[in-house]
């Protein structure tokens, strides 16, 4: 290699070295931009929420308590004359039974036998009345003919009155052998002995034996106890709803008909009576029921879900949608229950509010709507 070629070779090597040295700062800057210490644009976090629209509806102030059902009235039929008991029959000729419907004046049972007949003595008293009546007629004829004194006529009249009294009492005693019901209703208990077992026809019974208990069941009474402070919120005429666990989601109409004049000094409660319509026959006396009294009701007013309202700084607050953010709104609340509440001021029907995810919201928070 001559000197000229050697010079050119050295010049090329020096050029490449210089190029590498000049490129190194630029490459370092580029690599530094891709390294872990690079500052990326901050990511904006949006809180997920569910929203709903303010609507109008009905709200109620409710008082929920429990009570026991009973009949409004009931008759107890007892034996007044001794004898053999025979239970009455229905229109089809079948023996009456507990649960059967009966009408006012219907024969429930009859007492027969010699004891009943002797107790009535209707035959002997009728003959005595006939004799006394004949004697009175004879004495009147004799007195008219002036054959007897007036005193004898008066004695005959007294004897006739006594005989008539005994005969009328005998007829009453005879009627007592036929036990009829003064009211219509359903037979709750019929011809049972002291052990609660039913007795057969022909059983000898004594005066005082309970033949039947009868009561109408179309309307029952729920006896409930309310706490003292509720006295100012409950009055006669308030609507009520009655529910029994045997009939799920079935509300039966009722109305408050009476309030006790006194508050129990020991329990600080007062008794109220609720009339319950039982036309369907679902309820029975003695049932333990839940009674909900509608203390106040407002119709067609703005309502929101109870969970959409939060307390902030001692005030009731909701969050209204404003684009992709929410705006805090103070509200005044009215009647409500566990599910929803009336809004008196602060919102209008059609406003869209947050119903879930309100716990961490503040005025102006960006949100992301999820769910329906």
mmCIF file of C-alpha atoms in Angstrom:
data_model
loop_
_atom_site.group_PDB
_atom_site.id
_atom_site.type_symbol
_atom_site.label_atom_id
_atom_site.label_comp_id
_atom_site.label_asym_id
_atom_site.label_seq_id
_atom_site.Cartn_x
_atom_site.Cartn_y
_atom_site.Cartn_z
ATOM 1 C CA UNK A 1 0.000 0.000 0.000
ATOM 2 C CA UNK A 2 1.351 3.426 -0.989
ATOM 3 C CA UNK A 3 1.207 6.463 1.222
ATOM 4 C CA UNK A 4 -1.788 7.929 -0.563
ATOM 5 C CA UNK A 5 -4.048 4.835 0.078
ATOM 6 C CA UNK A 6 -2.941 4.669 3.699
ATOM 7 C CA UNK A 7 -3.949 8.284 4.179
ATOM 8 C CA UNK A 8 -7.415 7.646 2.733
ATOM 9 C CA UNK A 9 -7.985 4.618 4.994
ATOM 10 C CA UNK A 10 -7.096 6.544 8.141
ATOM 11 C CA UNK A 11 -9.390 9.401 7.139
ATOM 12 C CA UNK A 12 -12.367 7.025 6.758
ATOM 13 C CA UNK A 13 -11.792 5.533 10.201
ATOM 14 C CA UNK A 14 -11.603 8.978 11.824
ATOM 15 C CA UNK A 15 -14.867 9.985 10.083
ATOM 16 C CA UNK A 16 -16.759 7.008 11.411
ATOM 17 C CA UNK A 17 -15.537 7.674 14.958
ATOM 18 C CA UNK A 18 -16.642 11.295 14.758
ATOM 19 C CA UNK A 19 -20.086 10.218 13.451
ATOM 20 C CA UNK A 20 -20.555 7.840 16.355
ATOM 21 C CA UNK A 21 -19.551 10.536 18.862
ATOM 22 C CA UNK A 22 -21.995 13.030 17.342
ATOM 23 C CA UNK A 23 -24.848 10.464 17.239
ATOM 24 C CA UNK A 24 -24.409 9.303 20.824
ATOM 25 C CA UNK A 25 -26.080 12.356 22.597
ATOM 26 C CA UNK A 26 -29.063 12.257 20.207
ATOM 27 C CA UNK A 27 -29.529 8.509 20.731
ATOM 28 C CA UNK A 28 -29.204 8.951 24.473
ATOM 29 C CA UNK A 29 -31.886 11.641 24.412
ATOM 30 C CA UNK A 30 -34.174 9.408 22.339
ATOM 31 C CA UNK A 31 -33.634 6.419 24.604
ATOM 32 C CA UNK A 32 -34.187 8.549 27.676
ATOM 33 C CA UNK A 33 -37.594 9.514 26.303
ATOM 34 C CA UNK A 34 -38.570 5.831 26.164
ATOM 35 C CA UNK A 35 -37.280 4.962 29.606
ATOM 36 C CA UNK A 36 -39.287 4.326 32.817
ATOM 37 C CA UNK A 37 -38.696 7.826 34.090
ATOM 38 C CA UNK A 38 -40.747 9.451 31.288
ATOM 39 C CA UNK A 39 -43.748 11.653 32.342
ATOM 40 C CA UNK A 40 -46.996 10.574 30.498
ATOM 41 C CA UNK A 41 -50.178 12.740 30.341
ATOM 42 C CA UNK A 42 -52.273 12.197 33.524
ATOM 43 C CA UNK A 43 -55.271 9.752 33.172
ATOM 44 C CA UNK A 44 -58.695 11.149 34.274
ATOM 45 C CA UNK A 45 -60.733 8.832 36.575
ATOM 46 C CA UNK A 46 -64.548 8.859 36.341
ATOM 47 C CA UNK A 47 -66.686 7.462 39.182
ATOM 48 C CA UNK A 48 -69.185 4.820 37.997
ATOM 49 C CA UNK A 49 -72.779 5.610 39.032
ATOM 50 C CA UNK A 50 -76.346 4.564 38.310
ATOM 51 C CA UNK A 51 -78.924 7.231 37.562
ATOM 52 C CA UNK A 52 -82.686 7.585 37.575
ATOM 53 C CA UNK A 53 -85.265 10.165 36.551
ATOM 54 C CA UNK A 54 -87.348 12.042 39.117
ATOM 55 C CA UNK A 55 -90.956 10.941 38.723
ATOM 56 C CA UNK A 56 -94.292 11.660 40.397
ATOM 57 C CA UNK A 57 -96.057 9.119 42.575
ATOM 58 C CA UNK A 58 -97.949 8.460 45.780
ATOM 59 C CA UNK A 59 -96.269 8.415 49.179
ATOM 60 C CA UNK A 60 -97.592 7.417 52.580
ATOM 61 C CA UNK A 61 -96.670 7.767 56.212
ATOM 62 C CA UNK A 62 -97.215 4.329 57.688
ATOM 63 C CA UNK A 63 -97.576 2.984 61.210
ATOM 64 C CA UNK A 64 -96.890 -0.760 61.305
ATOM 65 C CA UNK A 65 -97.957 -2.886 64.245
ATOM 66 C CA UNK A 66 -99.476 -6.287 65.020
ATOM 67 C CA UNK A 67 -102.756 -7.439 66.452
ATOM 68 C CA UNK A 68 -105.140 -10.332 67.015
ATOM 69 C CA UNK A 69 -108.400 -10.829 65.147
ATOM 70 C CA UNK A 70 -111.746 -11.351 66.857
ATOM 71 C CA UNK A 71 -115.399 -11.239 65.880
ATOM 72 C CA UNK A 72 -117.377 -8.018 66.106
ATOM 73 C CA UNK A 73 -120.170 -9.814 67.999
ATOM 74 C CA UNK A 74 -120.943 -13.344 69.123
ATOM 75 C CA UNK A 75 -123.826 -15.233 70.753
ATOM 76 C CA UNK A 76 -123.514 -18.164 73.114
ATOM 77 C CA UNK A 77 -126.463 -20.554 73.162
ATOM 78 C CA UNK A 78 -126.972 -22.578 76.351
ATOM 79 C CA UNK A 79 -129.422 -25.242 77.499
ATOM 80 C CA UNK A 80 -132.126 -23.998 79.865
ATOM 81 C CA UNK A 81 -134.132 -27.200 80.241
ATOM 82 C CA UNK A 82 -132.791 -30.702 80.916
ATOM 83 C CA UNK A 83 -133.194 -33.466 78.368
ATOM 84 C CA UNK A 84 -131.663 -35.223 75.407
ATOM 85 C CA UNK A 85 -129.854 -32.981 72.934
ATOM 86 C CA UNK A 86 -130.396 -33.285 69.178
ATOM 87 C CA UNK A 87 -128.384 -31.001 66.890
ATOM 88 C CA UNK A 88 -130.372 -29.248 64.144
ATOM 89 C CA UNK A 89 -130.229 -29.935 60.428
ATOM 90 C CA UNK A 90 -129.487 -27.707 57.444
ATOM 91 C CA UNK A 91 -131.656 -27.267 54.362
ATOM 92 C CA UNK A 92 -130.234 -30.465 52.877
ATOM 93 C CA UNK A 93 -131.061 -32.464 55.981
ATOM 94 C CA UNK A 94 -127.455 -32.779 57.103
ATOM 95 C CA UNK A 95 -126.475 -32.356 60.733
ATOM 96 C CA UNK A 96 -125.116 -28.896 61.453
ATOM 97 C CA UNK A 97 -121.358 -28.699 61.962
ATOM 98 C CA UNK A 98 -118.791 -26.150 63.015
ATOM 99 C CA UNK A 99 -118.088 -23.751 60.169
ATOM 100 C CA UNK A 100 -121.652 -23.994 58.819
ATOM 101 C CA UNK A 101 -123.438 -20.746 57.994
ATOM 102 C CA UNK A 102 -126.777 -20.211 59.765
ATOM 103 C CA UNK A 103 -129.524 -17.575 59.577
ATOM 104 C CA UNK A 104 -131.199 -15.613 62.337
ATOM 105 C CA UNK A 105 -134.043 -17.646 63.865
ATOM 106 C CA UNK A 106 -132.677 -20.982 62.655
ATOM 107 C CA UNK A 107 -132.982 -23.966 65.026
ATOM 108 C CA UNK A 108 -129.510 -25.006 66.171
ATOM 109 C CA UNK A 109 -130.539 -27.830 68.522
ATOM 110 C CA UNK A 110 -133.540 -29.270 70.344
ATOM 111 C CA UNK A 111 -133.949 -30.886 73.751
ATOM 112 C CA UNK A 112 -136.361 -33.799 73.969
ATOM 113 C CA UNK A 113 -137.377 -36.423 76.533
ATOM 114 C CA UNK A 114 -139.548 -36.745 79.594
ATOM 115 C CA UNK A 115 -137.467 -34.298 81.585
ATOM 116 C CA UNK A 116 -138.063 -31.581 79.035
ATOM 117 C CA UNK A 117 -141.773 -32.356 78.853
ATOM 118 C CA UNK A 118 -142.161 -32.346 82.628
ATOM 119 C CA UNK A 119 -140.205 -29.142 82.853
ATOM 120 C CA UNK A 120 -142.591 -27.486 80.435
ATOM 121 C CA UNK A 121 -145.818 -28.899 81.989
ATOM 122 C CA UNK A 122 -147.659 -27.405 79.055
ATOM 123 C CA UNK A 123 -150.496 -29.973 79.042
ATOM 124 C CA UNK A 124 -151.333 -29.623 82.724
ATOM 125 C CA UNK A 125 -151.200 -25.847 82.655
ATOM 126 C CA UNK A 126 -153.430 -25.744 79.575
ATOM 127 C CA UNK A 127 -156.065 -27.886 81.307
ATOM 128 C CA UNK A 128 -155.829 -25.728 84.406
ATOM 129 C CA UNK A 129 -156.333 -22.630 82.270
ATOM 130 C CA UNK A 130 -159.410 -24.137 80.609
ATOM 131 C CA UNK A 131 -160.915 -25.020 83.992
ATOM 132 C CA UNK A 132 -160.228 -21.544 85.368
ATOM 133 C CA UNK A 133 -161.753 -19.952 82.284
ATOM 134 C CA UNK A 134 -164.951 -22.069 82.548
ATOM 135 C CA UNK A 135 -165.276 -21.264 86.254
ATOM 136 C CA UNK A 136 -164.848 -17.560 85.549
ATOM 137 C CA UNK A 137 -167.618 -17.644 82.943
ATOM 138 C CA UNK A 138 -169.938 -19.460 85.384
ATOM 139 C CA UNK A 139 -169.240 -16.972 88.171
ATOM 140 C CA UNK A 140 -169.922 -14.067 85.836
ATOM 141 C CA UNK A 141 -173.354 -15.517 84.972
ATOM 142 C CA UNK A 142 -174.122 -16.077 88.647
ATOM 143 C CA UNK A 143 -173.027 -12.550 89.515
ATOM 144 C CA UNK A 144 -175.146 -11.130 86.722
ATOM 145 C CA UNK A 145 -178.129 -12.985 88.212
ATOM 146 C CA UNK A 146 -177.159 -11.594 91.641
ATOM 147 C CA UNK A 147 -176.734 -15.106 93.020
ATOM 148 C CA UNK A 148 -173.173 -14.610 94.281
ATOM 149 C CA UNK A 149 -171.279 -11.747 95.854
ATOM 150 C CA UNK A 150 -168.777 -9.637 93.903
ATOM 151 C CA UNK A 151 -165.936 -11.026 95.997
ATOM 152 C CA UNK A 152 -166.504 -14.532 94.622
ATOM 153 C CA UNK A 153 -166.312 -13.135 91.075
ATOM 154 C CA UNK A 154 -163.073 -11.370 91.883
ATOM 155 C CA UNK A 155 -161.580 -14.589 93.296
ATOM 156 C CA UNK A 156 -162.478 -16.407 90.067
ATOM 157 C CA UNK A 157 -160.754 -13.688 88.026
ATOM 158 C CA UNK A 158 -157.588 -14.009 90.125
ATOM 159 C CA UNK A 159 -157.575 -17.788 89.668
ATOM 160 C CA UNK A 160 -157.932 -17.336 85.930
ATOM 161 C CA UNK A 161 -155.024 -14.851 85.796
ATOM 162 C CA UNK A 162 -152.803 -17.254 87.736
ATOM 163 C CA UNK A 163 -153.714 -20.127 85.424
ATOM 164 C CA UNK A 164 -153.001 -17.964 82.358
ATOM 165 C CA UNK A 165 -149.611 -16.985 83.796
ATOM 166 C CA UNK A 166 -148.657 -20.618 84.410
ATOM 167 C CA UNK A 167 -149.740 -21.597 80.919
ATOM 168 C CA UNK A 168 -147.734 -18.797 79.288
ATOM 169 C CA UNK A 169 -144.692 -19.762 81.328
ATOM 170 C CA UNK A 170 -145.144 -23.392 80.247
ATOM 171 C CA UNK A 171 -145.210 -22.336 76.607
ATOM 172 C CA UNK A 172 -142.027 -20.320 77.180
ATOM 173 C CA UNK A 173 -140.368 -23.348 78.801
ATOM 174 C CA UNK A 174 -141.493 -25.510 75.907
ATOM 175 C CA UNK A 175 -139.984 -23.018 73.470
ATOM 176 C CA UNK A 176 -136.716 -23.209 75.393
ATOM 177 C CA UNK A 177 -136.360 -26.806 74.305
ATOM 178 C CA UNK A 178 -135.787 -25.455 70.775
ATOM 179 C CA UNK A 179 -132.523 -23.511 70.714
ATOM 180 C CA UNK A 180 -132.499 -20.888 67.945
ATOM 181 C CA UNK A 181 -129.916 -18.263 67.046
ATOM 182 C CA UNK A 182 -130.861 -14.586 67.248
ATOM 183 C CA UNK A 183 -128.231 -13.589 64.647
ATOM 184 C CA UNK A 184 -126.894 -14.985 61.420
ATOM 185 C CA UNK A 185 -123.303 -16.070 61.102
ATOM 186 C CA UNK A 186 -120.992 -19.062 61.267
ATOM 187 C CA UNK A 187 -120.996 -21.776 63.942
ATOM 188 C CA UNK A 188 -117.664 -21.466 65.752
ATOM 189 C CA UNK A 189 -118.300 -24.174 68.341
ATOM 190 C CA UNK A 190 -121.029 -26.799 68.467
ATOM 191 C CA UNK A 191 -122.057 -29.386 71.088
ATOM 192 C CA UNK A 192 -118.738 -30.192 72.761
ATOM 193 C CA UNK A 193 -118.217 -31.574 76.238
ATOM 194 C CA UNK A 194 -115.935 -30.242 78.947
ATOM 195 C CA UNK A 195 -112.925 -31.901 77.318
ATOM 196 C CA UNK A 196 -113.627 -30.252 73.991
ATOM 197 C CA UNK A 197 -114.876 -33.410 72.305
ATOM 198 C CA UNK A 198 -118.075 -33.366 70.182
ATOM 199 C CA UNK A 199 -121.088 -35.174 71.635
ATOM 200 C CA UNK A 200 -123.540 -37.338 69.704
ATOM 201 C CA UNK A 201 -127.258 -36.756 69.311
ATOM 202 C CA UNK A 202 -129.278 -38.127 72.221
ATOM 203 C CA UNK A 203 -126.745 -37.111 74.860
ATOM 204 C CA UNK A 204 -128.377 -36.139 78.156
ATOM 205 C CA UNK A 205 -127.583 -32.519 78.979
ATOM 206 C CA UNK A 206 -128.309 -30.302 81.947
ATOM 207 C CA UNK A 207 -129.213 -26.606 82.126
ATOM 208 C CA UNK A 208 -126.164 -24.402 81.475
ATOM 209 C CA UNK A 209 -124.618 -26.680 78.840
ATOM 210 C CA UNK A 210 -123.195 -24.609 75.954
ATOM 211 C CA UNK A 211 -124.739 -25.740 72.707
ATOM 212 C CA UNK A 212 -123.082 -23.356 70.259
ATOM 213 C CA UNK A 213 -121.199 -20.134 69.717
ATOM 214 C CA UNK A 214 -122.148 -18.218 66.581
ATOM 215 C CA UNK A 215 -120.687 -15.068 65.063
ATOM 216 C CA UNK A 216 -120.646 -13.294 61.684
ATOM 217 C CA UNK A 217 -117.268 -13.418 59.937
ATOM 218 C CA UNK A 218 -117.822 -10.969 57.060
ATOM 219 C CA UNK A 219 -116.146 -8.313 59.180
ATOM 220 C CA UNK A 220 -113.600 -8.932 61.919
ATOM 221 C CA UNK A 221 -111.909 -6.675 64.444
ATOM 222 C CA UNK A 222 -108.127 -6.439 64.897
ATOM 223 C CA UNK A 223 -107.164 -5.348 68.407
ATOM 224 C CA UNK A 224 -103.827 -3.517 68.203
ATOM 225 C CA UNK A 225 -101.619 -1.687 70.716
ATOM 226 C CA UNK A 226 -99.959 1.584 69.712
ATOM 227 C CA UNK A 227 -97.286 3.509 71.576
ATOM 228 C CA UNK A 228 -98.268 6.731 73.304
ATOM 229 C CA UNK A 229 -96.645 9.218 70.864
ATOM 230 C CA UNK A 230 -98.693 7.738 67.991
ATOM 231 C CA UNK A 231 -101.904 8.920 69.638
ATOM 232 C CA UNK A 232 -101.617 12.258 67.847
ATOM 233 C CA UNK A 233 -101.183 10.585 64.452
ATOM 234 C CA UNK A 234 -103.965 7.999 64.631
ATOM 235 C CA UNK A 235 -107.667 8.795 64.591
ATOM 236 C CA UNK A 236 -110.909 7.082 63.695
ATOM 237 C CA UNK A 237 -111.493 6.678 59.971
ATOM 238 C CA UNK A 238 -107.865 6.111 58.920
ATOM 239 C CA UNK A 239 -107.394 3.429 56.293
ATOM 240 C CA UNK A 240 -105.421 0.303 57.185
ATOM 241 C CA UNK A 241 -104.034 -2.770 55.467
ATOM 242 C CA UNK A 242 -104.028 -6.192 57.115
ATOM 243 C CA UNK A 243 -101.710 -9.023 56.154
ATOM 244 C CA UNK A 244 -101.265 -12.611 57.350
ATOM 245 C CA UNK A 245 -98.188 -14.697 56.579
ATOM 246 C CA UNK A 246 -100.374 -17.491 55.197
ATOM 247 C CA UNK A 247 -101.367 -15.276 52.266
ATOM 248 C CA UNK A 248 -98.213 -13.782 50.781
ATOM 249 C CA UNK A 249 -98.547 -10.319 49.203
ATOM 250 C CA UNK A 250 -102.286 -10.167 49.958
ATOM 251 C CA UNK A 251 -103.418 -6.939 51.628
ATOM 252 C CA UNK A 252 -106.930 -6.847 53.097
ATOM 253 C CA UNK A 253 -108.657 -3.506 53.590
ATOM 254 C CA UNK A 254 -109.491 -2.177 57.039
ATOM 255 C CA UNK A 255 -110.324 1.041 58.856
ATOM 256 C CA UNK A 256 -109.664 2.373 62.363
ATOM 257 C CA UNK A 257 -113.034 2.467 64.146
ATOM 258 C CA UNK A 258 -112.221 3.064 67.811
ATOM 259 C CA UNK A 259 -109.465 4.345 70.104
ATOM 260 C CA UNK A 260 -109.217 3.492 73.782
ATOM 261 C CA UNK A 261 -109.890 6.458 76.103
ATOM 262 C CA UNK A 262 -106.987 5.502 78.383
ATOM 263 C CA UNK A 263 -103.282 4.813 77.920
ATOM 264 C CA UNK A 264 -101.907 1.804 79.779
ATOM 265 C CA UNK A 265 -99.776 3.223 82.593
ATOM 266 C CA UNK A 266 -97.423 0.210 82.615
ATOM 267 C CA UNK A 267 -96.769 -0.280 78.909
ATOM 268 C CA UNK A 268 -97.467 3.294 77.754
ATOM 269 C CA UNK A 269 -99.554 1.907 74.911
ATOM 270 C CA UNK A 270 -103.161 2.445 73.956
ATOM 271 C CA UNK A 271 -105.610 0.046 72.362
ATOM 272 C CA UNK A 272 -107.121 0.674 68.934
ATOM 273 C CA UNK A 273 -109.689 -1.350 67.012
ATOM 274 C CA UNK A 274 -109.453 -1.864 63.256
ATOM 275 C CA UNK A 275 -112.442 -3.208 61.327
ATOM 276 C CA UNK A 276 -111.316 -5.719 58.700
ATOM 277 C CA UNK A 277 -113.354 -6.578 55.613
ATOM 278 C CA UNK A 278 -113.359 -10.371 55.284
ATOM 279 C CA UNK A 279 -115.644 -10.963 52.317
ATOM 280 C CA UNK A 280 -113.249 -13.539 50.831
ATOM 281 C CA UNK A 281 -113.228 -15.495 54.087
ATOM 282 C CA UNK A 282 -109.432 -15.688 54.240
ATOM 283 C CA UNK A 283 -109.148 -14.569 57.860
ATOM 284 C CA UNK A 284 -110.245 -16.352 61.040
ATOM 285 C CA UNK A 285 -110.820 -15.138 64.593
ATOM 286 C CA UNK A 286 -107.700 -15.623 66.696
ATOM 287 C CA UNK A 287 -105.254 -15.008 63.840
ATOM 288 C CA UNK A 288 -102.143 -12.929 64.603
ATOM 289 C CA UNK A 289 -101.860 -10.332 61.824
ATOM 290 C CA UNK A 290 -99.739 -7.394 60.722
ATOM 291 C CA UNK A 291 -101.655 -4.118 60.615
ATOM 292 C CA UNK A 292 -100.386 -1.128 58.618
ATOM 293 C CA UNK A 293 -102.187 2.155 59.295
ATOM 294 C CA UNK A 294 -101.929 4.881 56.657
ATOM 295 C CA UNK A 295 -101.404 7.918 58.899
ATOM 296 C CA UNK A 296 -101.051 10.323 55.947
ATOM 297 C CA UNK A 297 -101.057 10.042 52.173
ATOM 298 C CA UNK A 298 -100.038 12.406 49.358
ATOM 299 C CA UNK A 299 -100.825 11.687 45.725
ATOM 300 C CA UNK A 300 -98.986 12.585 42.503
ATOM 301 C CA UNK A 301 -95.994 14.345 44.097
ATOM 302 C CA UNK A 302 -92.282 14.287 43.082
ATOM 303 C CA UNK A 303 -90.568 11.251 44.616
ATOM 304 C CA UNK A 304 -87.007 9.896 44.572
ATOM 305 C CA UNK A 305 -85.447 6.655 45.789
ATOM 306 C CA UNK A 306 -84.468 6.856 49.435
ATOM 307 C CA UNK A 307 -80.919 5.693 48.599
ATOM 308 C CA UNK A 308 -80.336 8.699 46.326
ATOM 309 C CA UNK A 309 -80.442 11.103 49.297
ATOM 310 C CA UNK A 310 -77.331 11.567 51.452
ATOM 311 C CA UNK A 311 -76.555 13.809 54.415
ATOM 312 C CA UNK A 312 -73.844 16.418 53.871
ATOM 313 C CA UNK A 313 -73.204 19.153 56.403
ATOM 314 C CA UNK A 314 -76.479 18.479 58.163
ATOM 315 C CA UNK A 315 -78.527 18.834 54.963
ATOM 316 C CA UNK A 316 -80.253 16.411 52.634
ATOM 317 C CA UNK A 317 -78.413 16.321 49.317
ATOM 318 C CA UNK A 318 -78.853 14.696 45.913
ATOM 319 C CA UNK A 319 -76.559 14.834 42.884
ATOM 320 C CA UNK A 320 -78.071 15.892 39.570
ATOM 321 C CA UNK A 321 -76.512 15.071 36.218
ATOM 322 C CA UNK A 322 -74.890 18.062 34.484
ATOM 323 C CA UNK A 323 -73.283 16.723 31.312
ATOM 324 C CA UNK A 324 -70.464 14.382 32.301
ATOM 325 C CA UNK A 325 -70.399 15.792 35.795
ATOM 326 C CA UNK A 326 -72.784 16.012 38.741
ATOM 327 C CA UNK A 327 -74.080 19.061 40.563
ATOM 328 C CA UNK A 328 -74.906 18.977 44.252
ATOM 329 C CA UNK A 329 -78.497 19.939 45.017
ATOM 330 C CA UNK A 330 -79.966 20.550 48.486
ATOM 331 C CA UNK A 331 -83.512 19.186 48.854
ATOM 332 C CA UNK A 332 -86.369 19.417 51.332
ATOM 333 C CA UNK A 333 -88.068 16.090 52.015
ATOM 334 C CA UNK A 334 -91.635 15.244 52.958
ATOM 335 C CA UNK A 335 -93.404 11.933 53.520
ATOM 336 C CA UNK A 336 -91.632 8.700 52.742
ATOM 337 C CA UNK A 337 -90.953 5.108 53.596
ATOM 338 C CA UNK A 338 -87.945 2.807 53.397
ATOM 339 C CA UNK A 339 -87.976 2.790 49.577
ATOM 340 C CA UNK A 340 -88.794 6.316 48.419
ATOM 341 C CA UNK A 341 -89.417 9.803 49.722
ATOM 342 C CA UNK A 342 -91.301 12.916 48.666
ATOM 343 C CA UNK A 343 -89.286 15.957 47.523
ATOM 344 C CA UNK A 344 -90.857 19.244 48.604
ATOM 345 C CA UNK A 345 -88.210 21.530 47.060
ATOM 346 C CA UNK A 346 -84.937 21.279 45.153
ATOM 347 C CA UNK A 347 -85.933 18.930 42.328
ATOM 348 C CA UNK A 348 -88.524 18.748 39.575
ATOM 349 C CA UNK A 349 -89.981 15.799 37.651
ATOM 350 C CA UNK A 350 -87.666 14.899 34.785
ATOM 351 C CA UNK A 351 -84.412 15.705 36.581
ATOM 352 C CA UNK A 352 -81.837 12.915 36.316
ATOM 353 C CA UNK A 353 -80.181 12.063 39.613
ATOM 354 C CA UNK A 354 -77.594 9.600 40.884
ATOM 355 C CA UNK A 355 -79.165 6.694 42.792
ATOM 356 C CA UNK A 356 -76.117 4.483 43.337
ATOM 357 C CA UNK A 357 -72.513 5.478 43.847
ATOM 358 C CA UNK A 358 -73.329 8.727 45.668
ATOM 359 C CA UNK A 359 -71.073 8.041 48.665
ATOM 360 C CA UNK A 360 -67.901 9.570 47.196
ATOM 361 C CA UNK A 361 -69.454 12.253 44.994
ATOM 362 C CA UNK A 362 -68.857 15.973 45.436
ATOM 363 C CA UNK A 363 -70.049 18.958 43.459
ATOM 364 C CA UNK A 364 -68.541 18.807 39.945
ATOM 365 C CA UNK A 365 -67.286 15.209 40.096
ATOM 366 C CA UNK A 366 -66.904 13.578 36.664
ATOM 367 C CA UNK A 367 -68.963 10.386 36.450
ATOM 368 C CA UNK A 368 -69.461 7.400 34.214
ATOM 369 C CA UNK A 369 -73.020 6.026 33.941
ATOM 370 C CA UNK A 370 -73.386 2.285 34.306
ATOM 371 C CA UNK A 371 -76.395 0.032 34.608
ATOM 372 C CA UNK A 372 -79.874 1.089 33.562
#
